[in-house]
GROMACS .gro file of C-alpha atoms in nm:
model
  391
    1MET     CA    1  12.447   7.919   5.869
    2LYS     CA    2  12.221   8.030   6.149
    3GLY     CA    3  12.080   7.650   6.156
    4ILE     CA    4  12.428   7.525   6.215
    5ARG     CA    5  12.486   7.753   6.484
    6ALA     CA    6  12.142   7.690   6.669
    7LEU     CA    7  12.220   7.293   6.654
    8SER     CA    8  12.571   7.364   6.784
    9LYS     CA    9  12.460   7.582   7.048
   10GLY     CA   10  12.179   7.313   7.135
   11LYS     CA   11  12.437   7.060   7.153
   12ASP     CA   12  12.646   7.246   7.384
   13ILE     CA   13  12.390   7.299   7.628
   14TRP     CA   14  12.353   6.929   7.665
   15LEU     CA   15  12.714   6.878   7.665
   16LEU     CA   16  12.742   7.138   7.947
   17ALA     CA   17  12.482   6.979   8.144
   18VAL     CA   18  12.663   6.618   8.143
   19ILE     CA   19  13.002   6.807   8.217
   20LEU     CA   20  12.826   6.989   8.499
   21PHE     CA   21  12.669   6.670   8.658
   22PHE     CA   22  13.015   6.487   8.641
   23VAL     CA   23  13.191   6.789   8.797
   24GLU     CA   24  12.930   6.829   9.061
   25PHE     CA   25  12.923   6.447   9.124
   26VAL     CA   26  13.296   6.457   9.204
   27ARG     CA   27  13.261   6.785   9.420
   28GLY     CA   28  12.975   6.642   9.622
   29ALA     CA   29  13.143   6.317   9.659
   30ALA     CA   30  13.480   6.495   9.760
   31LEU     CA   31  13.347   6.777   9.992
   32VAL     CA   32  13.062   6.607  10.162
   33SER     CA   33  13.215   6.229  10.204
   34PHE     CA   34  13.559   6.198  10.055
   35ILE     CA   35  13.732   6.472  10.237
   36PRO     CA   36  13.584   6.477  10.568
   37ILE     CA   37  13.509   6.085  10.595
   38TYR     CA   38  13.839   5.970  10.416
   39GLY     CA   39  14.038   6.254  10.549
   40GLU     CA   40  13.931   6.170  10.926
   41HIS     CA   41  13.897   5.797  10.915
   42THR     CA   42  14.170   5.679  10.644
   43LEU     CA   43  14.423   5.959  10.652
   44HIS     CA   44  14.359   6.044  11.029
   45ILE     CA   45  14.356   6.421  10.957
   46SER     CA   46  14.167   6.669  11.203
   47LEU     CA   47  13.842   6.848  11.146
   48ALA     CA   48  14.024   7.157  11.149
   49ILE     CA   49  14.255   7.057  10.853
   50ILE     CA   50  13.949   6.922  10.673
   51GLY     CA   51  13.771   7.235  10.711
   52THR     CA   52  14.081   7.437  10.592
   53ALA     CA   53  14.112   7.207  10.301
   54ILE     CA   54  13.722   7.282  10.216
   55THR     CA   55  13.788   7.649  10.247
   56ALA     CA   56  14.109   7.621  10.040
   57HIS     CA   57  13.913   7.459   9.766
   58TYR     CA   58  13.601   7.744   9.798
   59LEU     CA   59  13.895   7.996   9.787
   60THR     CA   60  14.032   7.912   9.461
   61ASP     CA   61  13.670   7.859   9.325
   62THR     CA   62  13.560   8.228   9.448
   63VAL     CA   63  13.890   8.419   9.368
   64LEU     CA   64  13.878   8.280   9.008
   65LYS     CA   65  13.521   8.375   8.929
   66THR     CA   66  13.581   8.717   8.851
   67ALA     CA   67  13.880   8.641   8.625
   68ILE     CA   68  13.699   8.362   8.462
   69GLY     CA   69  13.401   8.563   8.390
   70TYR     CA   70  13.607   8.824   8.206
   71LEU     CA   71  13.777   8.589   8.007
   72LEU     CA   72  13.458   8.405   7.907
   73ASP     CA   73  13.351   8.741   7.756
   74ARG     CA   74  13.644   8.741   7.554
   75PHE     CA   75  13.762   8.389   7.475
   76SER     CA   76  13.656   8.055   7.385
   77PRO     CA   77  13.431   7.870   7.669
   78ARG     CA   78  13.594   7.548   7.550
   79LEU     CA   79  13.940   7.668   7.604
   80ILE     CA   80  13.867   7.817   7.952
   81ILE     CA   81  13.685   7.498   8.052
   82ASN     CA   82  13.925   7.286   7.907
   83ILE     CA   83  14.231   7.409   8.098
   84GLY     CA   84  14.009   7.457   8.401
   85LEU     CA   85  13.913   7.068   8.428
   86LEU     CA   86  14.250   6.974   8.359
   87ILE     CA   87  14.407   7.166   8.657
   88SER     CA   88  14.101   7.018   8.859
   89LEU     CA   89  14.209   6.665   8.750
   90ALA     CA   90  14.552   6.745   8.891
   91GLY     CA   91  14.394   6.827   9.203
   92VAL     CA   92  14.196   6.508   9.234
   93GLY     CA   93  14.521   6.317   9.162
   94LEU     CA   94  14.702   6.483   9.439
   95PHE     CA   95  14.472   6.333   9.702
   96HIS     CA   96  14.664   6.024   9.654
   97TYR     CA   97  14.952   6.181   9.871
   98GLY     CA   98  14.683   6.325  10.092
   99SER     CA   99  14.836   6.207  10.415
  100ILE     CA  100  15.046   6.490  10.427
  101PRO     CA  101  14.822   6.772  10.563
  102TRP     CA  102  14.959   7.083  10.326
  103VAL     CA  103  14.942   6.831  10.034
  104PHE     CA  104  14.564   6.749  10.136
  105ILE     CA  105  14.492   7.108  10.143
  106PHE     CA  106  14.669   7.199   9.803
  107ALA     CA  107  14.482   6.909   9.643
  108ALA     CA  108  14.148   7.059   9.761
  109ALA     CA  109  14.252   7.418   9.648
  110LEU     CA  110  14.366   7.301   9.294
  111TYR     CA  111  14.038   7.087   9.262
  112GLY     CA  112  13.852   7.442   9.280
  113VAL     CA  113  14.007   7.583   8.981
  114GLY     CA  114  13.807   7.382   8.730
  115ILE     CA  115  13.445   7.453   8.892
  116SER     CA  116  13.358   7.820   8.804
  117PRO     CA  117  13.387   7.828   8.433
  118VAL     CA  118  13.137   7.551   8.388
  119TRP     CA  119  12.879   7.694   8.604
  120ILE     CA  120  12.899   8.039   8.467
  121VAL     CA  121  12.896   7.921   8.107
  122CYS     CA  122  12.564   7.747   8.203
  123LEU     CA  123  12.431   8.057   8.359
  124THR     CA  124  12.490   8.265   8.052
  125LYS     CA  125  12.265   7.997   7.848
  126VAL     CA  126  11.965   8.055   8.054
  127LYS     CA  127  11.690   8.263   7.876
  128GLU     CA  128  11.541   8.567   8.056
  129ASP     CA  129  11.196   8.528   8.042
  130GLN     CA  130  11.213   8.173   8.195
  131ARG     CA  131  11.490   8.255   8.442
  132ALA     CA  132  11.361   8.087   8.754
  133ALA     CA  133  11.246   7.766   8.565
  134GLN     CA  134  11.542   7.712   8.375
  135MET     CA  135  11.743   7.819   8.689
  136GLY     CA  136  11.553   7.523   8.863
  137PHE     CA  137  11.645   7.278   8.584
  138LEU     CA  138  12.024   7.390   8.633
  139TYR     CA  139  12.003   7.339   8.986
  140MET     CA  140  11.847   7.004   8.929
  141ILE     CA  141  12.128   6.889   8.737
  142TRP     CA  142  12.353   7.030   8.997
  143LEU     CA  143  12.199   6.889   9.303
  144VAL     CA  144  12.170   6.532   9.130
  145GLY     CA  145  12.526   6.539   9.071
  146MET     CA  146  12.600   6.709   9.408
  147GLY     CA  147  12.367   6.457   9.584
  148ALA     CA  148  12.456   6.148   9.406
  149GLY     CA  149  12.830   6.201   9.465
  150PRO     CA  150  12.845   6.151   9.833
  151VAL     CA  151  12.551   5.887   9.828
  152VAL     CA  152  12.772   5.659   9.589
  153LEU     CA  153  13.084   5.737   9.752
  154ASN     CA  154  12.939   5.639  10.107
  155PHE     CA  155  12.828   5.301  10.016
  156ILE     CA  156  13.193   5.247   9.840
  157LEU     CA  157  13.384   5.398  10.154
  158ASP     CA  158  13.188   5.105  10.364
  159PHE     CA  159  13.363   4.842  10.164
  160GLN     CA  160  13.652   4.964   9.955
  161PRO     CA  161  13.752   5.320  10.070
  162ASN     CA  162  14.055   5.323   9.803
  163LEU     CA  163  13.808   5.278   9.522
  164SER     CA  164  13.637   5.597   9.594
  165TYR     CA  165  13.950   5.778   9.517
  166TRP     CA  166  13.963   5.602   9.172
  167LEU     CA  167  13.588   5.677   9.089
  168LEU     CA  168  13.676   6.044   9.162
  169VAL     CA  169  13.976   6.018   8.918
  170ILE     CA  170  13.785   5.857   8.641
  171LEU     CA  171  13.466   6.108   8.653
  172SER     CA  172  13.719   6.404   8.646
  173THR     CA  173  13.890   6.249   8.341
  174SER     CA  174  13.571   6.205   8.154
  175ALA     CA  175  13.467   6.547   8.236
  176TRP     CA  176  13.768   6.701   8.087
  177LEU     CA  177  13.784   6.485   7.785
  178LEU     CA  178  13.396   6.570   7.703
  179SER     CA  179  13.505   6.951   7.708
  180PHE     CA  180  13.702   6.917   7.405
  181PHE     CA  181  13.352   6.863   7.216
  182ILE     CA  182  13.230   7.199   7.337
  183SER     CA  183  13.206   7.446   7.041
  184GLY     CA  184  13.499   7.693   7.006
  185ASP     CA  185  13.269   7.985   6.957
  186LYS     CA  186  13.307   8.302   7.184
  187GLN     CA  187  12.997   8.419   7.408
  188SER     CA  188  12.750   8.528   7.144
  189GLU     CA  189  12.628   8.828   7.355
  190ARG     CA  190  12.994   8.965   7.355
  191ILE     CA  191  12.989   9.355   7.292
  192SER     CA  192  13.298   9.578   7.239
  193VAL     CA  193  13.255   9.809   7.534
  194PRO     CA  194  13.562   9.954   7.707
  195LEU     CA  195  13.677   9.757   8.027
  196ARG     CA  196  13.621  10.102   8.232
  197GLU     CA  197  13.243  10.121   8.129
  198GLN     CA  198  13.178   9.756   8.205
  199TRP     CA  199  13.309   9.811   8.553
  200GLN     CA  200  13.112  10.112   8.582
  201ALA     CA  201  12.785   9.936   8.472
  202LEU     CA  202  12.870   9.654   8.701
  203ARG     CA  203  12.941   9.885   8.993
  204GLU     CA  204  12.587  10.054   8.959
  205LYS     CA  205  12.427   9.712   8.978
  206LEU     CA  206  12.614   9.635   9.314
  207LYS     CA  207  12.502   9.964   9.450
  208ALA     CA  208  12.146   9.875   9.386
  209ILE     CA  209  12.198   9.515   9.510
  210LYS     CA  210  12.372   9.661   9.838
  211PRO     CA  211  12.093   9.585  10.080
  212LEU     CA  212  12.070   9.225  10.002
  213LEU     CA  213  12.450   9.175  10.041
  214PRO     CA  214  12.437   9.069  10.419
  215GLY     CA  215  12.180   8.804  10.363
  216MET     CA  216  12.389   8.687  10.059
  217ILE     CA  217  12.692   8.635  10.280
  218LEU     CA  218  12.524   8.504  10.568
  219GLN     CA  219  12.329   8.227  10.392
  220THR     CA  220  12.656   8.103  10.214
  221LEU     CA  221  12.843   8.122  10.570
  222GLY     CA  222  12.546   7.938  10.748
  223ALA     CA  223  12.571   7.657  10.464
  224SER     CA  224  12.915   7.617  10.408
  225MET     CA  225  12.977   7.561  10.807
  226LEU     CA  226  12.788   7.249  10.782
  227VAL     CA  227  13.007   7.081  10.494
  228PRO     CA  228  13.306   6.943  10.720
  229ILE     CA  229  13.105   6.829  10.990
  230LEU     CA  230  12.788   6.664  10.852
  231PRO     CA  231  12.923   6.318  10.887
  232THR     CA  232  13.027   6.369  11.230
  233PHE     CA  233  12.715   6.541  11.329
  234ALA     CA  234  12.517   6.239  11.170
  235ALA     CA  235  12.709   5.975  11.374
  236GLU     CA  236  12.693   6.209  11.716
  237ALA     CA  237  12.373   6.356  11.701
  238LEU     CA  238  12.152   6.118  11.488
  239SER     CA  239  12.324   5.786  11.592
  240PHE     CA  240  12.397   5.715  11.209
  241THR     CA  241  12.663   5.455  11.279
  242GLU     CA  242  12.684   5.339  10.905
  243HIS     CA  243  12.766   5.544  10.593
  244ARG     CA  244  12.467   5.381  10.435
  245GLU     CA  245  12.213   5.565  10.688
  246TYR     CA  246  12.394   5.889  10.623
  247SER     CA  247  12.371   5.823  10.251
  248LEU     CA  248  11.983   5.781  10.280
  249LEU     CA  249  11.957   6.111  10.463
  250LEU     CA  250  12.129   6.293  10.197
  251LEU     CA  251  11.930   6.119   9.953
  252LEU     CA  252  11.597   6.212  10.094
  253GLY     CA  253  11.695   6.566  10.146
  254GLY     CA  254  11.867   6.615   9.807
  255GLY     CA  255  11.582   6.403   9.615
  256CYS     CA  256  11.319   6.646   9.765
  257THR     CA  257  11.507   6.939   9.673
  258VAL     CA  258  11.557   6.820   9.292
  259LEU     CA  259  11.174   6.724   9.292
  260GLY     CA  260  11.091   7.059   9.418
  261LEU     CA  261  11.308   7.297   9.214
  262VAL     CA  262  11.116   7.308   8.871
  263PRO     CA  263  10.777   7.339   9.015
  264MET     CA  264  10.893   7.604   9.261
  265GLY     CA  265  11.082   7.786   8.992
  266LYS     CA  266  10.768   7.821   8.793
  267TRP     CA  267  10.567   7.921   9.099
  268SER     CA  268  10.817   8.209   9.182
  269ASP     CA  269  10.807   8.327   8.809
  270LYS     CA  270  10.462   8.372   8.845
  271SER     CA  271  10.437   8.542   9.192
  272SER     CA  272  10.657   8.760   9.409
  273ARG     CA  273  11.011   8.619   9.496
  274LYS     CA  274  10.995   8.759   9.870
  275PRO     CA  275  10.771   8.488  10.027
  276PHE     CA  276  10.965   8.204   9.878
  277LEU     CA  277  11.298   8.348  10.053
  278VAL     CA  278  11.118   8.451  10.383
  279VAL     CA  279  10.942   8.124  10.436
  280GLY     CA  280  11.202   7.895  10.271
  281PHE     CA  281  11.485   8.030  10.501
  282GLY     CA  282  11.255   8.041  10.787
  283ILE     CA  283  11.153   7.668  10.774
  284PHE     CA  284  11.510   7.577  10.677
  285ALA     CA  285  11.632   7.741  11.004
  286LEU     CA  286  11.356   7.555  11.225
  287THR     CA  287  11.393   7.233  11.078
  288LEU     CA  288  11.793   7.257  11.086
  289ALA     CA  289  11.774   7.344  11.458
  290SER     CA  290  11.529   7.039  11.505
  291LEU     CA  291  11.783   6.808  11.396
  292SER     CA  292  12.006   6.918  11.682
  293LEU     CA  293  11.772   6.783  11.943
  294HIS     CA  294  11.867   6.418  11.873
  295PRO     CA  295  11.571   6.297  11.729
  296SER     CA  296  11.485   5.939  11.615
  297LYS     CA  297  11.627   5.807  11.286
  298TRP     CA  298  11.269   5.831  11.137
  299VAL     CA  299  11.208   6.176  11.240
  300ALA     CA  300  11.539   6.257  11.090
  301TYR     CA  301  11.445   6.143  10.778
  302GLY     CA  302  11.123   6.344  10.778
  303LEU     CA  303  11.313   6.655  10.877
  304ALA     CA  304  11.554   6.579  10.579
  305VAL     CA  305  11.246   6.593  10.340
  306LEU     CA  306  11.128   6.909  10.489
  307LEU     CA  307  11.500   7.069  10.461
  308GLY     CA  308  11.496   6.962  10.087
  309LEU     CA  309  11.174   7.094  10.005
  310SER     CA  310  11.238   7.452  10.164
  311TYR     CA  311  11.580   7.448  10.017
  312SER     CA  312  11.393   7.402   9.671
  313ALA     CA  313  11.183   7.710   9.738
  314VAL     CA  314  11.467   7.921   9.793
  315LEU     CA  315  11.734   7.851   9.529
  316PRO     CA  316  11.531   7.936   9.193
  317ALA     CA  317  11.387   8.234   9.373
  318TRP     CA  318  11.708   8.374   9.494
  319ASN     CA  319  11.903   8.316   9.149
  320ALA     CA  320  11.603   8.497   8.948
  321LEU     CA  321  11.668   8.782   9.192
  322LEU     CA  322  12.020   8.811   9.134
  323ALA     CA  323  11.968   8.789   8.773
  324LEU     CA  324  11.799   9.133   8.785
  325TYR     CA  325  12.147   9.293   8.847
  326VAL     CA  326  12.347   9.108   8.558
  327PRO     CA  327  12.397   9.341   8.262
  328SER     CA  328  12.266   9.164   7.966
  329GLY     CA  329  12.586   9.233   7.746
  330GLN     CA  330  12.824   9.104   8.063
  331LYS     CA  331  12.671   8.782   8.149
  332GLY     CA  332  12.995   8.623   8.215
  333LEU     CA  333  13.134   8.911   8.405
  334GLY     CA  334  12.848   8.984   8.598
  335TRP     CA  335  12.738   8.629   8.714
  336SER     CA  336  13.124   8.582   8.814
  337LEU     CA  337  13.110   8.908   9.009
  338LEU     CA  338  12.777   8.816   9.214
  339SER     CA  339  12.918   8.469   9.257
  340THR     CA  340  13.230   8.613   9.403
  341VAL     CA  341  13.040   8.829   9.661
  342GLU     CA  342  12.848   8.509   9.757
  343GLY     CA  343  13.169   8.341   9.793
  344ILE     CA  344  13.278   8.540  10.069
  345GLY     CA  345  13.075   8.327  10.320
  346VAL     CA  346  13.189   8.015  10.149
  347LEU     CA  347  13.550   8.105  10.227
  348ILE     CA  348  13.489   8.153  10.601
  349GLY     CA  349  13.239   7.892  10.677
  350PRO     CA  350  13.438   7.557  10.619
  351VAL     CA  351  13.708   7.639  10.846
  352LEU     CA  352  13.496   7.832  11.091
  353GLY     CA  353  13.285   7.504  11.129
  354GLY     CA  354  13.583   7.271  11.146
  355VAL     CA  355  13.742   7.478  11.418
  356ILE     CA  356  13.415   7.504  11.620
  357ALA     CA  357  13.342   7.157  11.603
  358SER     CA  358  13.685   7.062  11.716
  359ALA     CA  359  13.650   7.327  12.005
  360PHE     CA  360  13.297   7.222  12.110
  361SER     CA  361  13.086   6.992  11.914
  362ALA     CA  362  12.922   6.932  11.568
  363SER     CA  363  12.590   7.013  11.708
  364THR     CA  364  12.712   7.361  11.822
  365VAL     CA  365  12.794   7.426  11.449
  366VAL     CA  366  12.454   7.314  11.350
  367TRP     CA  367  12.263   7.553  11.599
  368ILE     CA  368  12.504   7.831  11.476
  369SER     CA  369  12.398   7.743  11.106
  370ALA     CA  370  12.026   7.750  11.195
  371ALA     CA  371  12.058   8.089  11.365
  372LEU     CA  372  12.218   8.223  11.086
  373PHE     CA  373  11.945   8.103  10.826
  374GLY     CA  374  11.688   8.248  11.078
  375ILE     CA  375  11.860   8.604  11.084
  376VAL     CA  376  11.864   8.558  10.686
  377SER     CA  377  11.482   8.534  10.686
  378ILE     CA  378  11.414   8.795  10.909
  379VAL     CA  379  11.621   9.052  10.729
  380TYR     CA  380  11.446   8.962  10.401
  381LEU     CA  381  11.112   8.987  10.575
  382LEU     CA  382  11.193   9.347  10.694
  383PHE     CA  383  11.305   9.449  10.344
  384PRO     CA  384  11.051   9.616  10.090
  385SER     CA  385  10.898   9.414   9.824
  386ARG     CA  386  11.054   9.655   9.576
  387TRP     CA  387  11.412   9.515   9.648
  388PHE     CA  388  11.277   9.177   9.510
  389ALA     CA  389  11.127   9.306   9.188
  390GLU     CA  390  11.264   9.457   8.865
  391GLN     CA  391  11.498   9.746   8.935
   0.00000   0.00000   0.00000
């Protein structure tokens, strides 16, 4: 019986990895390329509306994280993921009527529903003694999907814009169909503890992590501000007039992030997390600011490589740090609550970035984002090392 369960669990991990890839492929394609480029050039929607649509997507994703985590500790992951992906598929389908601004925003919001359960279930499968390395692997899958999505979609947008929509529909449908094959077992680490005691344990963890909260919000705010303006910034500041040039920039940055995740994760497992966060965020801020100085295309490609490597240093170390504050018997609820806190910056960022770009320029948004990452690096530098170790 144990052997059968082990085989089922192993199958689930690979199946979840494939579903995660499809989901993040569509999300990357939608948020980085389809919504900003298709929305602006084909549907003629303003950057402010585009930023609002992206914020609406993250709003549903963030708000549902806590509720989904609670449900995952009690019900079958297959049921939760299946329903979520079906709702997301409906959201993608609504983009067909996206020329109406409120429908465009509602479609993006609806699509955010199915993202949370897949990611949180993946997080609960990670082994504690290999946290950073396995988080690096998960982020590799996430980034390959997230990076491949806009790259592939940009090539399609150059030739057949309408085909890009049908690609999102097909992949969203595939992810939903695959979710039927996830095992119906509830989370294995579920414990029968009263809800009041569970929330008390989580509150104690949040009190311990309180000094890190400003950095959590600022870094997600800085990153999400860039999402609605990246294509415009590439055209204005970097003179990338073709989607293929923009795709190569994304491919270099995302590819270097993917290549660096596992080795950086193993390295941070064996050493202190603090240097990875301080140096990683610092280099990221300086490199991002350098992109705003209107570099040549070849210099911009080199800066994209540096951005990717610095990001690969930050991600595994940061998530290994957060894992210290997740109670072992409440992984679903714990991870969802921390993800909700991180999501505060994500909610504000896209709409703020879109409004600033409309009022000033896309380069202004990049400068502000770089400043926020610089502040995060300084904040973590000033924190004592004990905040980055086992509490």
